[in-house]
Coordinates of C-alpha atoms in Angstrom, one line a residue:
Chain A
M113 CA -31.7 1.1 -30.9
N114 CA -29.2 -0.3 -27.6
Q115 CA -27.7 2.4 -27.1
L116 CA -25.1 1.2 -24.3
K117 CA -24.5 -1.7 -27.4
V118 CA -24.1 1.4 -29.6
K119 CA -21.8 3.0 -26.9
A120 CA -19.9 -0.1 -26.8
F121 CA -18.5 0.6 -29.7
E122 CA -18.2 3.9 -29.8
L123 CA -15.6 4.1 -26.9
R124 CA -13.6 1.0 -28.3
Q125 CA -13.0 4.0 -31.0
V126 CA -11.4 5.9 -28.3
V127 CA -9.8 3.4 -27.4
L128 CA -8.1 2.9 -30.4
D129 CA -7.4 6.5 -31.0
M130 CA -5.7 6.8 -27.7
I131 CA -3.5 3.6 -28.2
V132 CA -2.7 4.5 -32.1
R133 CA -2.0 8.2 -31.3
S134 CA 0.3 7.1 -27.8
G135 CA 1.8 3.7 -29.8
G136 CA 1.0 1.6 -26.8
G137 CA -0.8 0.3 -24.9
H138 CA -3.0 -3.1 -24.2
I139 CA -6.1 -3.2 -26.9
G140 CA -7.0 -7.1 -26.8
G141 CA -8.1 -6.4 -23.0
D142 CA -9.7 -3.6 -23.5
F143 CA -12.3 -4.8 -26.0
S144 CA -12.6 -7.7 -24.2
V145 CA -13.5 -5.9 -20.5
M146 CA -15.8 -2.7 -22.2
E147 CA -19.6 -4.3 -22.0
T148 CA -18.3 -5.2 -18.4
L149 CA -17.2 -1.5 -17.7
V150 CA -20.5 0.4 -20.0
A151 CA -22.6 -1.9 -18.0
L152 CA -21.4 -1.1 -14.8
Y153 CA -21.1 2.8 -15.4
Y154 CA -24.1 3.4 -17.3
N155 CA -26.2 1.2 -15.9
Q156 CA -25.3 -0.3 -12.5
M157 CA -23.3 1.9 -10.3
N158 CA -24.1 5.3 -8.6
I159 CA -21.0 7.7 -9.7
S160 CA -20.6 10.5 -11.2
P161 CA -18.6 13.7 -11.4
E162 CA -21.0 15.2 -9.3
N163 CA -21.0 12.5 -6.4
M164 CA -17.8 10.7 -7.1
D165 CA -17.0 12.1 -3.0
D166 CA -19.9 11.4 -1.7
K167 CA -19.2 8.4 0.7
D168 CA -22.4 6.6 -0.3
R169 CA -21.2 6.5 -3.8
D170 CA -20.7 2.9 -5.2
Y171 CA -16.9 2.0 -5.7
F172 CA -14.8 0.1 -8.8
V173 CA -11.5 -0.5 -9.1
M174 CA -10.1 -1.5 -11.5
S175 CA -7.8 -4.8 -10.7
K176 CA -6.6 -5.1 -14.4
G177 CA -5.1 -2.4 -14.7
H178 CA -3.5 -3.1 -18.2
S179 CA -7.3 -2.2 -19.7
V180 CA -7.1 1.5 -18.3
E181 CA -7.5 3.0 -22.0
S182 CA -10.8 1.5 -22.1
Y183 CA -11.7 2.3 -18.2
Y184 CA -10.3 6.1 -19.5
A185 CA -12.7 6.0 -22.7
V186 CA -15.9 5.4 -20.1
L187 CA -14.6 7.3 -17.3
A188 CA -14.3 10.6 -20.2
D189 CA -17.1 10.0 -21.7
R190 CA -19.2 10.1 -18.3
G191 CA -17.9 13.4 -17.8
F192 CA -14.9 13.1 -15.5
F193 CA -12.5 14.6 -18.1
S194 CA -12.4 15.0 -21.4
T195 CA -12.3 12.6 -24.0
E196 CA -9.6 14.9 -26.1
Q197 CA -7.4 15.7 -23.3
V198 CA -6.9 11.9 -22.5
V199 CA -6.9 11.0 -26.3
N200 CA -4.1 13.5 -27.0
E201 CA -2.6 13.3 -23.4
F202 CA -2.2 9.0 -22.6
S203 CA 1.0 8.5 -22.1
T204 CA 2.8 11.3 -23.3
F205 CA 5.7 12.8 -20.9
G206 CA 4.6 14.1 -17.6
S207 CA 1.1 13.3 -18.7
K208 CA -1.3 12.2 -15.9
F209 CA -3.3 9.7 -18.5
I210 CA -0.5 7.1 -17.6
G211 CA -0.5 3.4 -19.0
H212 CA -2.3 2.4 -15.5
P213 CA -4.8 3.9 -13.3
N214 CA -4.2 6.3 -11.9
N215 CA -6.0 8.1 -8.2
K216 CA -4.9 11.1 -9.1
L217 CA -7.4 11.7 -12.1
P218 CA -10.6 12.4 -10.8
G219 CA -13.2 8.7 -11.1
I220 CA -10.2 6.4 -10.1
E221 CA -10.5 5.9 -6.5
M222 CA -7.0 3.7 -6.6
N223 CA -3.8 2.7 -8.4
S224 CA -3.4 -0.3 -10.4
G225 CA -1.4 -2.0 -12.6
S226 CA 0.5 -4.8 -10.6
L227 CA -1.8 -7.7 -10.6
G228 CA -4.0 -8.8 -7.9
H229 CA -4.1 -6.1 -5.9
G230 CA -7.9 -5.1 -6.9
L231 CA -10.0 -7.6 -5.1
P232 CA -8.4 -7.4 -1.6
V233 CA -8.5 -3.6 -1.3
C234 CA -12.2 -3.8 -2.4
I235 CA -12.7 -6.1 0.1
G236 CA -11.5 -3.3 2.7
I237 CA -13.6 -0.8 0.4
A238 CA -16.7 -3.1 1.4
L239 CA -15.9 -3.7 4.6
A240 CA -15.7 0.1 5.9
N241 CA -18.6 1.0 4.3
R242 CA -20.9 -2.2 5.8
M243 CA -18.7 -0.9 9.5
D244 CA -20.7 2.6 8.9
G245 CA -24.4 1.0 8.0
R246 CA -24.3 2.0 4.0
K247 CA -25.9 0.5 1.7
N248 CA -23.8 1.0 -1.3
R249 CA -21.8 -1.6 -3.8
V250 CA -18.5 -2.2 -4.9
Y251 CA -17.0 -3.3 -7.8
T252 CA -14.1 -4.8 -9.1
V253 CA -13.0 -6.2 -12.6
M254 CA -10.3 -9.2 -12.5
G255 CA -8.8 -10.8 -16.0
D256 CA -8.5 -14.6 -15.8
G257 CA -4.8 -14.6 -16.3
E258 CA -4.5 -12.6 -13.3
L259 CA -5.9 -15.2 -11.5
A260 CA -2.6 -17.2 -10.8
E261 CA -1.6 -14.2 -8.9
G262 CA -1.9 -15.9 -4.5
S263 CA -3.5 -12.9 -3.7
V264 CA -6.5 -13.1 -5.5
W265 CA -7.4 -16.0 -3.7
E266 CA -6.3 -14.4 -0.3
G267 CA -9.2 -12.1 -1.3
F268 CA -11.7 -14.9 -2.7
M269 CA -11.1 -16.1 0.9
A270 CA -11.5 -13.5 3.5
A271 CA -13.9 -12.0 1.1
G272 CA -16.2 -14.8 1.4
H273 CA -15.1 -15.3 5.6
Y274 CA -16.5 -12.3 6.0
K275 CA -20.1 -12.8 4.0
L276 CA -19.3 -9.4 2.0
A277 CA -22.5 -9.3 -0.1
N278 CA -21.8 -6.2 -0.9
L279 CA -18.6 -6.5 -3.1
C280 CA -19.0 -7.8 -6.9
A281 CA -16.0 -9.5 -8.9
V282 CA -15.7 -9.6 -12.2
V283 CA -13.5 -11.9 -14.4
D284 CA -13.0 -10.9 -17.2
C285 CA -12.4 -14.2 -18.7
N286 CA -11.0 -13.7 -22.3
G287 CA -9.1 -17.0 -22.3
L288 CA -5.4 -15.4 -23.3
Q289 CA -2.7 -13.9 -21.8
I290 CA 0.9 -12.9 -23.4
S291 CA 2.3 -15.9 -23.4
G292 CA -0.9 -17.6 -25.3
T293 CA -3.9 -19.1 -23.8
T294 CA -5.0 -18.9 -19.8
E295 CA -5.3 -23.1 -20.3
Q296 CA -1.9 -23.8 -21.6
V297 CA -0.3 -20.4 -19.4
M298 CA -2.0 -21.5 -16.1
N299 CA -5.5 -23.7 -16.1
H300 CA -8.1 -23.1 -13.7
T301 CA -9.4 -26.1 -14.6
K302 CA -13.2 -25.6 -13.0
L303 CA -13.2 -21.9 -12.2
A304 CA -16.7 -21.2 -11.1
D305 CA -16.2 -24.4 -8.6
Q306 CA -12.8 -23.0 -7.1
I307 CA -14.9 -19.2 -6.4
R308 CA -17.9 -21.4 -5.2
S309 CA -16.0 -22.7 -3.1
F310 CA -14.7 -20.1 -1.2
G311 CA -18.4 -19.0 0.0
W312 CA -19.1 -17.0 -3.0
H313 CA -22.1 -17.0 -5.5
V314 CA -20.9 -17.4 -9.2
T315 CA -22.7 -17.0 -12.0
D316 CA -21.8 -17.0 -15.6
A317 CA -22.6 -14.4 -18.6
D318 CA -21.4 -14.0 -21.8
G319 CA -19.3 -10.2 -21.1
N320 CA -19.7 -9.0 -24.4
D321 CA -23.4 -9.2 -24.5
I322 CA -24.5 -5.6 -22.4
D323 CA -27.7 -7.0 -21.5
K324 CA -26.3 -10.3 -20.7
M325 CA -24.1 -8.3 -17.8
I326 CA -26.7 -6.1 -16.7
A327 CA -28.7 -9.3 -15.8
A328 CA -25.8 -11.0 -13.6
F329 CA -25.4 -7.6 -12.2
E330 CA -28.7 -7.6 -11.0
E331 CA -28.5 -11.0 -10.2
A332 CA -26.1 -9.8 -7.8
K333 CA -27.7 -7.3 -6.0
T334 CA -30.8 -10.3 -4.8
V335 CA -27.7 -12.2 -3.4
S336 CA -27.9 -11.0 0.4
D337 CA -25.0 -13.3 2.1
R338 CA -22.3 -13.9 -0.5
P339 CA -20.1 -11.8 -2.5
T340 CA -20.7 -12.4 -6.2
C341 CA -18.4 -13.1 -9.1
I342 CA -19.4 -12.5 -12.5
I343 CA -17.5 -15.0 -15.0
A344 CA -17.9 -13.0 -17.6
H345 CA -17.2 -14.8 -20.7
T346 CA -15.5 -12.6 -23.5
V347 CA -13.8 -12.5 -26.5
K348 CA -10.1 -10.8 -26.5
G349 CA -10.6 -8.3 -28.9
F350 CA -14.0 -8.2 -29.2
G351 CA -15.2 -5.6 -31.6
G352 CA -11.8 -5.3 -33.8
G353 CA -13.2 -8.1 -36.2
A354 CA -11.3 -11.4 -37.2
L355 CA -8.0 -9.4 -37.7
M356 CA -7.6 -8.7 -33.8
E357 CA -10.5 -10.9 -32.1
N358 CA -9.0 -14.0 -30.0
Q359 CA -5.4 -13.1 -31.2
A360 CA -2.6 -13.7 -28.1
A361 CA -0.5 -11.5 -30.1
W362 CA -3.0 -8.6 -30.2
H363 CA -2.5 -8.3 -26.1
H364 CA -0.3 -5.1 -26.4
H365 CA -0.5 -5.3 -30.0
V366 CA -0.1 -1.4 -32.2
P367 CA -2.1 -1.4 -35.0
T368 CA -0.5 -0.1 -38.0
K369 CA -2.6 2.2 -40.2
E370 CA -3.9 -0.3 -42.5
E371 CA -4.9 -2.1 -39.8
Y372 CA -6.6 0.9 -37.6
D373 CA -8.6 1.4 -40.7
Q374 CA -9.8 -2.1 -40.6
I375 CA -11.0 -1.6 -36.7
T376 CA -12.4 0.9 -37.3
A377 CA -14.3 -0.1 -40.1
E378 CA -15.3 -3.3 -38.2
L379 CA -16.7 -1.2 -35.2
K380 CA -18.3 1.3 -37.4
A381 CA -20.6 -1.8 -39.1
R382 CA -21.2 -3.1 -35.4
K383 CA -22.3 0.2 -34.6
E384 CA -24.0 0.6 -36.9
A385 CA -25.4 -2.7 -36.6
A386 CA -26.1 -2.3 -33.3
E387 CA -27.9 1.0 -34.1
H388 CA -31.0 -1.0 -35.9
E389 CA -31.7 -3.8 -33.0
Chain B
M25 CA 12.9 -2.2 34.9
N26 CA 10.1 -1.5 32.6
N27 CA 8.3 -4.5 31.5
I28 CA 6.0 -2.6 29.1
P29 CA 6.9 -3.7 25.5
N30 CA 6.4 -0.7 22.8
R31 CA 3.6 -2.5 20.9
K32 CA 1.8 -2.2 24.4
A33 CA 2.2 1.3 24.3
I34 CA 0.5 1.6 21.0
C35 CA -2.5 -0.8 21.9
D36 CA -3.1 1.2 24.8
V37 CA -3.1 4.7 22.5
L38 CA -4.7 3.2 19.9
L39 CA -7.2 1.6 23.3
E40 CA -8.0 5.8 24.2
K41 CA -8.4 7.1 21.1
A42 CA -10.7 4.1 19.9
K43 CA -13.8 5.5 22.7
T44 CA -14.4 8.4 20.6
D45 CA -13.2 8.1 17.1
K46 CA -14.9 5.3 15.4
D47 CA -13.3 5.4 12.2
I48 CA -9.8 3.8 13.8
V49 CA -9.3 0.2 12.8
V50 CA -7.2 -2.3 13.7
L51 CA -6.0 -5.3 11.1
C52 CA -3.9 -8.6 12.2
S53 CA -2.8 -11.3 10.0
D54 CA -3.4 -13.8 13.0
S55 CA -0.8 -11.6 14.9
R56 CA -3.1 -10.0 17.5
G57 CA -1.3 -11.4 20.8
S58 CA 2.4 -10.8 19.7
A59 CA 1.0 -7.5 18.6
S60 CA -0.5 -6.8 22.1
M61 CA -3.5 -6.3 20.4
A62 CA -5.8 -8.5 21.7
P63 CA -7.2 -5.9 24.2
F64 CA -8.2 -3.9 21.3
F65 CA -9.9 -6.7 19.5
D66 CA -11.8 -7.7 22.5
A67 CA -12.5 -4.1 23.4
F68 CA -14.0 -2.7 19.8
P69 CA -14.7 -5.9 18.0
K70 CA -16.4 -3.5 15.3
Q71 CA -13.6 -1.8 14.7
S72 CA -10.8 -4.5 14.9
V73 CA -10.2 -6.9 11.5
E74 CA -8.8 -10.2 11.6
V75 CA -7.6 -11.0 8.4
G76 CA -5.6 -14.6 9.2
I77 CA -2.0 -15.2 7.8
A78 CA -2.2 -13.5 4.9
E79 CA -0.1 -10.4 4.4
Q80 CA -1.0 -9.4 1.3
N81 CA -4.7 -9.0 1.6
L82 CA -3.9 -7.1 5.0
V83 CA -2.0 -4.0 3.3
S84 CA -4.5 -4.1 0.6
I85 CA -7.6 -4.4 2.8
S86 CA -6.2 -2.1 4.8
A87 CA -6.1 0.7 1.8
G88 CA -9.6 -0.2 0.9
L89 CA -10.7 0.5 4.6
A90 CA -8.4 4.1 4.6
K91 CA -9.9 4.6 1.4
C92 CA -13.0 5.0 2.6
G93 CA -11.9 7.4 5.1
K94 CA -10.7 4.5 8.0
K95 CA -7.6 5.6 9.9
A96 CA -6.4 1.7 8.9
F97 CA -3.5 0.2 11.5
C98 CA -2.2 -3.0 10.2
F99 CA 0.1 -4.9 12.7
S100 CA 2.2 -7.9 11.5
P101 CA 5.7 -9.2 12.5
A102 CA 7.9 -6.5 10.8
S103 CA 9.7 -9.6 8.6
F104 CA 6.4 -9.8 6.5
I105 CA 4.8 -6.8 6.5
S106 CA 8.0 -5.2 5.4
T107 CA 8.7 -7.5 2.3
R108 CA 6.0 -10.3 2.2
S109 CA 3.2 -7.5 1.5
Y110 CA 5.8 -5.1 0.1
E111 CA 4.5 -4.8 -3.1
Q112 CA 1.0 -4.3 -1.5
A113 CA 2.7 -1.3 0.5
K114 CA 4.0 0.3 -2.2
V115 CA 0.4 0.1 -4.4
D116 CA -1.8 0.0 -2.2
V117 CA -0.3 2.5 0.3
A118 CA 2.0 5.0 -0.4
Y119 CA 1.2 4.8 -4.6
S120 CA -2.3 4.8 -4.1
N121 CA -2.0 8.1 -0.6
T122 CA -4.2 5.5 2.0
N123 CA -4.3 6.6 5.4
V124 CA -2.8 3.4 6.8
K125 CA 0.0 3.1 9.1
L126 CA 2.1 -0.3 9.1
V127 CA 3.2 -1.3 12.0
G128 CA 5.8 -4.1 12.4
I129 CA 6.2 -5.8 15.5
S130 CA 8.8 -8.0 16.5
G131 CA 11.2 -6.0 14.5
G132 CA 14.9 -6.1 14.1
I133 CA 16.0 -9.4 15.5
S134 CA 13.6 -9.5 18.8
Y135 CA 13.7 -12.8 17.1
G136 CA 17.1 -13.5 17.5
E137 CA 16.7 -17.0 17.8
L138 CA 14.3 -17.8 15.3
G139 CA 16.6 -17.4 12.6
M140 CA 17.2 -14.6 9.4
S141 CA 13.2 -16.1 8.2
H142 CA 11.7 -13.7 11.7
H143 CA 14.0 -11.1 11.3
S144 CA 13.7 -7.4 9.5
A145 CA 17.3 -5.9 9.0
Q146 CA 15.9 -4.4 5.4
D147 CA 12.5 -2.8 6.4
I148 CA 14.2 0.5 6.7
A149 CA 15.8 -0.1 3.1
A150 CA 12.9 -1.4 1.6
M151 CA 10.0 0.9 3.3
S152 CA 12.9 4.2 2.5
S153 CA 12.7 3.6 -0.9
I154 CA 9.4 3.8 -1.5
P155 CA 8.0 7.5 -2.6
N156 CA 5.4 8.6 -0.6
M157 CA 6.7 5.9 2.3
R158 CA 7.2 7.7 6.3
V159 CA 9.5 5.5 8.6
Y160 CA 9.7 5.5 12.3
L161 CA 11.5 3.5 14.8
P162 CA 10.4 5.0 18.0
G163 CA 13.1 3.7 21.1
D164 CA 10.9 3.7 24.2
R165 CA 7.4 3.1 25.2
F166 CA 6.6 6.8 25.8
Q167 CA 7.9 8.0 22.3
T168 CA 6.0 5.1 20.4
A169 CA 3.1 6.6 22.5
K170 CA 3.7 10.0 21.2
L171 CA 4.2 9.2 18.1
I172 CA 1.6 7.2 17.6
E173 CA -0.9 10.4 19.1
A174 CA 0.6 12.0 16.0
F175 CA -0.3 9.4 13.4
L176 CA -3.6 9.9 14.2
T177 CA -3.6 13.4 13.3
D178 CA -2.4 13.3 10.1
E179 CA -4.1 11.2 6.4
K180 CA -0.3 10.2 5.2
P181 CA 0.9 6.5 5.1
A182 CA 3.7 5.7 7.4
Y183 CA 6.0 2.3 8.4
V184 CA 7.0 2.2 12.3
R185 CA 8.9 -0.5 13.8
V186 CA 8.7 -2.1 17.5
G187 CA 10.9 -4.5 19.3
R188 CA 9.1 -7.7 20.9
N189 CA 11.1 -6.8 24.1
P190 CA 10.5 -4.6 26.5
V191 CA 13.5 -1.4 26.1
E192 CA 14.6 0.1 29.0
D193 CA 12.7 4.2 29.0
I194 CA 15.2 6.8 27.9
Y195 CA 13.1 9.2 28.7
E196 CA 9.8 10.1 30.7
A197 CA 6.0 10.3 30.6
D198 CA 6.8 14.2 29.1
C199 CA 9.2 13.2 26.3
P200 CA 10.2 16.2 24.5
F201 CA 8.2 15.1 21.0
V202 CA 7.9 16.9 17.9
M203 CA 6.5 15.1 14.8
D204 CA 9.6 14.3 12.5
E205 CA 12.4 16.8 14.7
A206 CA 14.9 14.1 15.8
T207 CA 15.3 14.2 19.8
V208 CA 18.6 15.8 20.7
V209 CA 20.6 14.4 23.9
T210 CA 23.7 16.6 24.4
D211 CA 26.7 14.8 26.7
G212 CA 24.4 11.9 27.7
N213 CA 22.7 13.6 29.7
V214 CA 18.5 13.1 29.2
K215 CA 17.5 16.1 31.4
T216 CA 19.2 18.2 27.9
A217 CA 16.7 15.8 25.6
A218 CA 14.8 18.5 23.4
P219 CA 13.1 18.3 19.8
S220 CA 16.7 19.4 17.3
S221 CA 14.5 22.8 16.5
Q222 CA 15.1 23.8 20.4
V223 CA 18.6 23.2 20.5
N224 CA 20.9 25.6 20.7
W225 CA 23.3 24.4 18.7
D226 CA 26.1 28.0 18.9
V227 CA 26.7 26.7 22.9
L228 CA 27.9 23.9 22.0
P229 CA 31.9 22.6 21.2
E230 CA 33.0 22.6 17.9
D231 CA 34.8 19.0 18.6
L232 CA 31.9 17.5 19.1
V233 CA 31.1 13.9 18.2
T234 CA 27.8 13.2 16.4
I235 CA 25.8 10.2 17.5
V236 CA 22.9 9.5 15.5
A237 CA 20.9 6.4 16.5
C238 CA 17.0 5.5 16.0
G239 CA 15.1 2.2 17.8
E240 CA 16.4 -0.2 20.0
M241 CA 19.7 1.9 19.3
A242 CA 18.8 5.4 21.0
R243 CA 19.4 4.6 24.5
P244 CA 22.3 2.5 24.0
A245 CA 23.5 5.6 22.3
V246 CA 22.7 8.0 25.0
L247 CA 24.4 5.6 27.5
A248 CA 27.7 5.8 25.5
G249 CA 27.3 9.7 25.8
A250 CA 27.8 9.4 29.5
L251 CA 29.9 7.1 29.1
L252 CA 32.8 9.5 26.6
A253 CA 31.0 12.1 29.3
E254 CA 33.4 10.8 32.0
K255 CA 36.0 10.7 29.8
G256 CA 35.9 14.4 28.0
I257 CA 34.7 13.8 25.5
R258 CA 31.1 16.0 23.7
T259 CA 28.1 14.5 22.3
A260 CA 24.9 15.6 20.6
V261 CA 23.2 12.5 19.9
L262 CA 20.3 12.7 17.5
D263 CA 17.6 10.3 18.4
M264 CA 15.9 10.3 14.6
Y265 CA 13.5 7.9 15.3
C266 CA 12.1 9.7 12.3
V267 CA 13.9 7.8 9.6
K268 CA 12.4 9.0 7.1
P269 CA 12.2 12.0 6.8
L270 CA 15.0 12.4 8.0
D271 CA 15.7 15.3 10.1
K272 CA 18.3 16.5 8.1
T273 CA 18.5 20.1 9.4
A274 CA 20.0 17.8 13.3
V275 CA 22.8 15.9 10.9
I276 CA 23.6 18.9 9.8
A277 CA 23.8 21.6 12.7
A278 CA 25.1 19.0 14.9
A279 CA 27.6 17.3 12.2
S280 CA 29.1 21.1 10.7
R281 CA 30.3 21.2 15.0
S282 CA 31.8 18.1 14.9
S283 CA 34.9 15.9 14.4
L284 CA 33.7 12.2 13.7
V285 CA 29.9 11.2 13.1
V286 CA 29.0 7.1 14.4
T287 CA 25.8 6.2 13.6
A288 CA 23.9 2.8 14.6
E289 CA 20.8 0.7 14.3
E290 CA 19.1 -2.5 14.3
H291 CA 19.3 -3.4 10.9
A292 CA 21.6 -5.0 7.6
P293 CA 24.9 -2.0 6.7
F294 CA 23.2 -1.0 3.9
G295 CA 20.4 1.4 2.9
G296 CA 19.2 2.0 6.3
L297 CA 20.3 5.0 8.6
G298 CA 23.6 5.4 8.5
S299 CA 23.6 4.8 5.1
M300 CA 20.9 7.8 5.3
V301 CA 23.1 10.0 7.5
S302 CA 25.9 9.1 5.8
Q303 CA 24.6 10.8 2.6
V304 CA 23.3 14.0 4.4
V305 CA 27.5 14.7 5.9
G306 CA 29.3 13.9 3.2
A307 CA 26.7 16.1 0.8
N308 CA 26.6 19.3 3.6
C309 CA 29.7 18.7 6.1
P310 CA 31.8 16.0 4.9
V311 CA 33.5 14.5 8.6
K312 CA 34.5 10.9 8.8
T313 CA 31.6 9.0 9.2
I314 CA 31.4 5.2 10.8
N315 CA 28.0 2.8 10.3
L316 CA 27.1 0.4 13.1
A317 CA 24.9 -1.9 12.2
L318 CA 23.9 -5.4 12.1
P319 CA 26.7 -7.7 9.6
D320 CA 25.8 -8.2 5.8
A321 CA 24.8 -11.8 6.9
P322 CA 22.7 -14.0 9.0
V323 CA 23.3 -12.9 12.2
I324 CA 24.6 -15.2 15.1
T325 CA 22.1 -17.3 17.0
G326 CA 20.8 -15.8 20.2
K327 CA 18.7 -13.7 22.4
S328 CA 18.6 -9.9 21.0
Q329 CA 20.8 -8.2 23.7
A330 CA 23.3 -10.9 23.6
V331 CA 23.7 -10.5 19.7
F332 CA 23.9 -6.9 20.2
D333 CA 26.6 -7.5 22.3
Y334 CA 28.6 -9.6 20.0
Y335 CA 28.4 -6.9 17.3
G336 CA 29.3 -4.1 19.7
L337 CA 25.6 -2.5 19.6
N338 CA 25.8 -1.4 22.8
A339 CA 27.2 1.2 24.5
E340 CA 30.5 0.4 25.2
G341 CA 30.2 -0.7 21.6
I342 CA 29.6 3.0 20.6
A343 CA 31.4 4.9 23.0
G344 CA 34.3 2.3 21.7
T345 CA 33.8 3.0 18.4
V346 CA 34.1 7.0 19.1
C347 CA 37.3 6.6 20.6
E348 CA 39.2 4.3 18.4
N349 CA 38.4 6.9 15.4
R350 CA 38.5 10.7 17.0

């Protein structure tokens, strides 16, 4: 059984419950980025509720902060807070579980939401840890639509300049944003080449294949003279079936009762299939 | 004539403290010369970060460093750091609560001849309206040094604006300073200078005039106090270097025994010191309050002192405003 593959489908159900109960969220990107988060939090990163204040911990900043539901689901399952609490309290009046990452919650390093902040912040984190001679690693996840923000490219430039080998950025490349395809909205004709030209190691991976993502993160660790960017090719809404996969409208669509049942059944089927792998 | 600008006073403090505090990190955006921070970069290259001309990166990288326990001092011209990287200041510094001290150099109309792109006449309004962001405009090099020393003892976000040019001293090296308390000077006599909590308000008359000023307007305000003293008009000047958190207690104590309040600032007429003082006065001790500030327009071209003189932002202008309105 591929346990992490199973885990990714289980946590999508938590995301679905959170969004349907609260009546809001960004389900499409939540589902596309899930394997990236599961690979990081269950396989790659040295982070847990026990060591979350240790200076040697690995750092993660969710730059595409609107995918907070998937981030909350992962953190809850890893024990930073309770899954039941986050499902019940997400986006409710006065809740700490707000609709973008909130660093008043355990396990969340930085507030985000406005796009184009995570990479530059992680450069500061990576620089600080290198100054202190630490061997820990720093991760951020951006959306492909987010790459239109100029500050992202200030970040690519500076991380390359400083040869931050302890930094790994993931682009959750699901090809869709709120207005349509990224190709239509603001195209990056040769994304890998563009990032590579800033002094980065760039590798492509199937971002919804947990083993491929783990392999990409392992590859990043072998690069000693430059930062790594993983272009994670994902499907927006992955796991939700034909109803929501690759549909721009599902960027922040809230499923109806019928859709909820349909997605739940799809997730269950995929989870069971993974259990038999 | 003092020829040491406030920005150099900042560098001197950080140079001294960084000898023993390895968590101090200075960041510049191709601005180490204009920030007077080149000596720091030379002395502590491992505690210095150059980000190039990229103010958004500058502030976010500072926040990341601070997240890991560094004391980040981040320098860029006030016009750029306060607005070009405004969202980074809001989200990565104030909202994420990182120990970043944003230092706006060449503030206000320091670059008087260079046009509105290089003027920071909006920075107080912009920064003050961000929750968890403190705003400071020290008036001379001694007060600036005390402020930077105080910054090294807290872990909270702050924005400080200093000018490009040397300004005459108001105080002496041991200037009275208590963090977040206005320094009060009565009747233009600097020897009376004291943090507001140490002022015996009861000995002051009930027909006082209160003058509240910050930054480069603090010294003209004190000089105006002296001019008015010659005319027999008693004044309390509140050197409100701590614009946010505003020393409301001092404003209320002074204004409640005053027939007139005048504010003076190197800032647009909206959302700055004058607006904040007027709010406090209006709510607690209503009295006529005049706000002296730059106009709601691109300011006239010229060296900063000539521009101040043109708009009456000098000792004579402040004193004259008092005489006309009292």
